[in-house]
Coordinates of C-alpha atoms in Angstrom, one line a residue:
X28 CA 66.9 36.1 51.4
X29 CA 66.3 32.5 50.2
X30 CA 66.1 29.1 51.8
X31 CA 65.7 25.5 50.9
X32 CA 65.6 22.1 52.7
X33 CA 68.9 20.3 52.9
X34 CA 68.5 16.9 54.5
X35 CA 66.6 17.4 57.8
X36 CA 67.6 21.1 58.4
X37 CA 66.9 24.4 56.7
X38 CA 69.7 25.9 54.7
X39 CA 69.3 29.7 54.2
X40 CA 71.1 32.6 52.7
X41 CA 71.0 36.3 53.8
X42 CA 72.3 38.9 51.5
X43 CA 73.7 41.9 53.4
X44 CA 73.1 45.5 52.3
X45 CA 76.1 47.5 51.4
X46 CA 75.7 49.6 54.5
X47 CA 75.4 46.5 56.7
X48 CA 79.1 46.0 57.6
X49 CA 79.7 42.5 59.0
X50 CA 82.6 40.3 59.5
X51 CA 81.6 37.0 61.0
X52 CA 85.1 35.8 61.8
X53 CA 86.0 38.9 63.7
X54 CA 82.7 38.9 65.6
X55 CA 83.1 35.3 66.7
X56 CA 86.9 35.2 67.4
X57 CA 87.1 38.5 69.4
X58 CA 86.5 36.9 72.8
X59 CA 82.9 37.7 73.4
X60 CA 81.6 34.2 73.3
X61 CA 83.3 30.9 74.1
X62 CA 81.3 28.0 72.5
X63 CA 81.8 28.6 68.8
X64 CA 84.2 26.5 66.8
X65 CA 85.3 26.9 63.2
X66 CA 85.5 23.7 61.0
X67 CA 86.1 23.6 57.2
X68 CA 84.9 27.2 56.8
X69 CA 81.8 26.9 58.9
X70 CA 81.2 28.2 62.4
X71 CA 79.4 25.7 64.6
X72 CA 77.7 26.7 67.8
X73 CA 74.8 26.0 70.2
X74 CA 72.6 28.9 71.3
X75 CA 70.0 28.1 74.0
X76 CA 68.8 24.7 72.8
X77 CA 69.6 25.1 69.1
X78 CA 72.7 23.8 67.3
X79 CA 73.6 25.8 64.2
X80 CA 76.2 26.4 61.6
X81 CA 77.0 29.7 59.9
X82 CA 79.5 31.1 57.4
X83 CA 80.1 34.2 55.3
X84 CA 80.9 34.5 51.7
X85 CA 81.4 38.2 50.8
X86 CA 78.1 39.9 51.4
X87 CA 76.2 36.7 51.9
X88 CA 75.7 34.9 55.2
X89 CA 74.8 31.3 54.9
X90 CA 73.3 29.4 57.9
X91 CA 71.5 26.2 58.9
X92 CA 68.9 25.1 61.4
X93 CA 67.8 28.7 62.5
X94 CA 65.8 31.5 61.1
X95 CA 66.8 34.7 59.4
X96 CA 65.3 36.5 62.4
X97 CA 67.6 34.6 64.7
X98 CA 70.7 35.4 62.7
X99 CA 69.8 39.1 62.5
X100 CA 69.1 39.3 66.3
X101 CA 72.0 37.2 67.6
X102 CA 74.7 38.8 65.4
X103 CA 73.5 42.4 66.0
X104 CA 72.7 42.8 62.3
X105 CA 70.0 45.3 63.2
X106 CA 72.5 47.7 64.7
X107 CA 73.2 50.7 62.5
X108 CA 76.9 50.0 62.5
X109 CA 78.0 52.9 60.2
X110 CA 76.4 55.4 62.5
X111 CA 77.8 53.6 65.7
X112 CA 81.3 53.6 64.3
X113 CA 81.0 57.3 63.4
X114 CA 79.9 58.1 66.9
X115 CA 82.7 56.3 68.7
X116 CA 85.5 57.5 66.4
X117 CA 86.7 60.2 68.7
X118 CA 90.4 60.1 68.1
X119 CA 93.2 58.8 65.8
X120 CA 93.8 55.6 67.8
X121 CA 90.2 54.3 67.7
X122 CA 90.0 55.4 64.1
X123 CA 92.7 52.9 63.3
X124 CA 90.9 50.2 65.2
X125 CA 87.6 50.9 63.4
X126 CA 89.3 50.9 60.0
X127 CA 91.0 47.6 60.7
X128 CA 88.1 45.8 62.3
X129 CA 85.1 47.3 60.6
X130 CA 82.4 44.7 60.6
X131 CA 82.9 43.4 64.2
X132 CA 79.5 43.4 65.9
X133 CA 78.3 43.0 69.5
X134 CA 76.5 39.6 69.9
X135 CA 73.2 39.2 71.7
X136 CA 74.0 36.1 73.7
X137 CA 71.7 34.2 76.0
X138 CA 71.9 36.1 79.3
X139 CA 72.1 32.9 81.5
X140 CA 74.9 31.3 79.6
X141 CA 76.8 34.7 79.3
X142 CA 76.5 35.2 83.1
X143 CA 77.9 31.8 84.0
X144 CA 80.5 32.0 81.3
X145 CA 81.9 35.3 82.6
X146 CA 81.8 34.1 86.2
X147 CA 84.0 31.2 85.0
X148 CA 86.2 33.6 82.9
X149 CA 87.6 35.4 86.0
X150 CA 91.4 35.2 85.9
X151 CA 91.4 32.6 83.1
X152 CA 92.6 32.7 79.4
X153 CA 90.2 31.9 76.6
X154 CA 91.3 28.3 75.9
X155 CA 90.8 27.5 79.7
X156 CA 87.4 29.2 79.7
X157 CA 86.4 27.1 76.5
X158 CA 87.4 23.9 78.3
X159 CA 85.4 24.7 81.5
X160 CA 82.3 25.5 79.6
X161 CA 82.6 22.5 77.3
X162 CA 83.1 20.2 80.3
X163 CA 80.0 21.6 82.0
X164 CA 77.9 21.3 78.8
X165 CA 78.9 17.7 78.3
X166 CA 78.3 16.8 82.0
X167 CA 75.1 18.8 82.7
X168 CA 73.7 19.8 79.3
X169 CA 71.6 17.8 77.0
X170 CA 72.6 16.2 73.7
X171 CA 71.4 17.9 70.4
X172 CA 72.2 16.9 66.9
X173 CA 73.1 18.6 63.6
X174 CA 74.3 16.7 60.6
X175 CA 74.7 13.5 62.7
X176 CA 77.1 15.3 65.0
X177 CA 76.5 15.6 68.8
X178 CA 76.5 18.9 70.5
X179 CA 75.5 19.9 74.0
X180 CA 73.2 22.6 75.2
X181 CA 74.4 24.9 78.0
X182 CA 73.2 23.6 81.3
X183 CA 69.9 24.9 82.8
X184 CA 70.1 26.8 86.0
X185 CA 68.2 23.9 87.7
X186 CA 70.8 21.4 86.7
X187 CA 73.7 23.5 87.9
X188 CA 71.8 24.2 91.2
X189 CA 71.5 20.5 91.8
X190 CA 75.1 19.7 91.0
X191 CA 77.6 19.0 93.8
X192 CA 80.6 21.3 94.2
X193 CA 82.8 18.3 93.6
X194 CA 81.2 17.6 90.2
X195 CA 81.4 21.3 89.2
X196 CA 85.0 21.6 90.3
X197 CA 85.8 18.5 88.2
X198 CA 84.8 20.5 85.2
X199 CA 87.8 22.7 85.9
X200 CA 86.0 25.5 87.7
X201 CA 88.1 25.4 90.9
X202 CA 87.0 28.1 93.4
X203 CA 84.5 29.2 90.8
X204 CA 82.4 26.1 91.4
X205 CA 80.9 27.7 94.6
X206 CA 80.0 30.9 92.8
X207 CA 78.3 29.0 89.9
X208 CA 76.4 26.8 92.3
X209 CA 75.1 29.7 94.4
X210 CA 74.2 31.9 91.4
X211 CA 72.4 28.9 89.8
X212 CA 70.4 28.3 93.0
X213 CA 69.2 31.9 92.9
X214 CA 68.2 31.8 89.3
X215 CA 66.6 28.4 89.6
X216 CA 64.5 29.5 92.5
X217 CA 63.4 32.7 90.6
X218 CA 65.1 34.9 93.2
X219 CA 67.0 36.4 90.3
X220 CA 65.4 36.9 86.9
X221 CA 68.2 37.9 84.6
X222 CA 66.0 38.4 81.5
X223 CA 64.1 41.2 83.4
X224 CA 67.4 43.2 83.5
X225 CA 67.0 44.1 79.8
X226 CA 64.2 46.5 80.8
X227 CA 66.2 48.2 83.5
X228 CA 68.7 51.0 83.1
X229 CA 72.4 50.3 83.0
X230 CA 72.9 51.5 86.6
X231 CA 70.0 49.4 88.1
X232 CA 70.8 46.3 86.1
X233 CA 74.5 46.6 87.1
X234 CA 73.6 47.0 90.7
X235 CA 71.4 43.9 90.6
X236 CA 74.1 41.8 89.0
X237 CA 76.7 42.9 91.5
X238 CA 74.6 41.1 94.2
X239 CA 75.3 37.7 92.7
X240 CA 78.1 35.5 94.0
X241 CA 81.2 35.7 91.8
X242 CA 80.0 38.8 90.0
X243 CA 82.3 41.9 90.3
X244 CA 82.3 45.0 88.1
X245 CA 84.0 43.5 85.1
X246 CA 81.8 40.3 85.0
X247 CA 78.7 42.5 85.4
X248 CA 79.8 44.9 82.6
X249 CA 80.5 42.0 80.2
X250 CA 77.1 40.4 80.8
X251 CA 75.4 43.8 80.4
X252 CA 77.2 44.4 77.0
X253 CA 77.2 41.0 75.5
X254 CA 73.7 39.7 76.5
X255 CA 71.5 42.5 78.0
X256 CA 71.8 45.1 75.2
X257 CA 73.5 47.7 77.3
X258 CA 75.7 49.0 74.5
X259 CA 77.1 51.8 76.8
X260 CA 78.7 49.3 79.2
X261 CA 82.5 49.5 79.2
X262 CA 84.3 46.4 80.7
X263 CA 87.8 47.0 81.9
X264 CA 90.4 44.2 81.8
X265 CA 94.2 44.1 81.6
X266 CA 94.0 45.0 77.9
X267 CA 91.8 48.1 78.4
X268 CA 94.0 49.2 81.3
X269 CA 97.0 49.0 79.0
X270 CA 95.2 51.0 76.3
X271 CA 94.2 53.7 78.7
X272 CA 97.8 54.0 79.9
X273 CA 99.2 54.1 76.3
X274 CA 96.6 56.2 74.5
X275 CA 94.3 57.9 77.0
X276 CA 96.6 58.7 79.9
X277 CA 96.2 62.4 79.3
X278 CA 92.7 62.3 80.4
X279 CA 93.6 61.3 83.9
X280 CA 95.9 62.6 86.7
X281 CA 99.5 61.7 86.2
X282 CA 99.6 60.0 89.6
X283 CA 96.7 57.8 88.7
X284 CA 98.3 56.6 85.5
X285 CA 101.6 56.0 87.3
X286 CA 99.9 54.1 90.1
X287 CA 97.9 51.7 87.8
X288 CA 100.9 51.2 85.6
X289 CA 102.7 49.6 88.5
X290 CA 99.9 47.3 89.5
X291 CA 98.6 44.0 88.0
X292 CA 95.0 44.4 89.4
X293 CA 92.8 47.4 89.8
X294 CA 91.0 48.4 92.9
X295 CA 87.2 48.7 92.6
X296 CA 87.6 52.5 92.7
X297 CA 90.2 52.4 89.9
X298 CA 88.1 50.1 87.8
X299 CA 85.1 52.4 88.2
X300 CA 87.1 55.5 87.3
X301 CA 88.3 54.0 84.0
X302 CA 84.9 52.5 83.1
X303 CA 83.2 55.8 83.7
X304 CA 85.7 57.5 81.5
X305 CA 85.0 55.1 78.7
X306 CA 81.2 55.7 79.0
X307 CA 81.6 59.4 79.1
X308 CA 84.2 59.7 76.4
X309 CA 82.7 57.3 73.8
X310 CA 79.1 57.9 74.6
X311 CA 76.1 55.6 74.3
X312 CA 78.0 53.1 72.3
X313 CA 81.0 52.9 74.6
X314 CA 80.7 49.0 74.5
X315 CA 81.4 49.0 70.8
X316 CA 84.4 51.2 71.3
X317 CA 85.7 48.9 74.1
X318 CA 85.4 45.9 71.9
X319 CA 87.2 47.5 68.9
X320 CA 90.0 48.8 71.1
X321 CA 90.3 45.5 73.0
X322 CA 90.5 43.4 69.9
X323 CA 92.8 45.8 68.1
X324 CA 95.3 45.8 71.0
X325 CA 95.3 42.0 71.3
X326 CA 96.1 41.6 67.6
X327 CA 92.9 40.8 65.5
X328 CA 92.3 37.3 64.3
X329 CA 91.2 35.8 61.0
X330 CA 90.4 32.1 61.1
X331 CA 90.7 29.8 58.2

């Protein structure tokens, strides 16, 4: 690792070990997080209050304005990915996904931003989610600067708690505005301490999340996986349902597969049945299995 001053920010390089599989593009374009943009080979983002840029050249990760410790923690570079991938490779289908996407890692996002992002993500595609979050950041976040460019921090709970439903709805949230407002008020008043959930078991943390307005099983599982270090969480969406039907139907009763095949949405019981299967079949790193299967089914991306 080496670093040097470049203008008013610190430019650093991190050389990855041969066993440290990492693909920055796959990790940031696979739908985990929504406020990263790639420009001229660099990924730009804001995490908590810090604007940063990062890119990968072979086995070297170059970054500005954050520490090596931050990069290693945020991008999950301390995960023993070879061991994780070996443990989740239970069948031929996921073996193909792992071979294709090796290097995709689970991020460690800010739990507050992740929670609000996934409340907003309900029944929305990724471009729409990005617009909502960008609008909220510009309206309620704070300006920060990198290389003379303006970025916006994600709004603090107190700011969203004070915002009117009309102002939130104008960000494109629609009916989600009420959920965001009510959840922000609980967090702002310290009635709900999301960071504390890291120390809880998956079951206890999930149960607590499900008490929040706008948080159903899928939102809870996404927050658990992408920000609270519960790598056994197994979110289920339309893509995962499709994968279960196509590749893992034999593990379920025929009638169950026929039933969910005909439906657009899952009931709570159907969701829980699939999620439990994922956790039991793939084990303690089921969340990694979910993300590899999900991104492989969608058609993996490589951004220029």
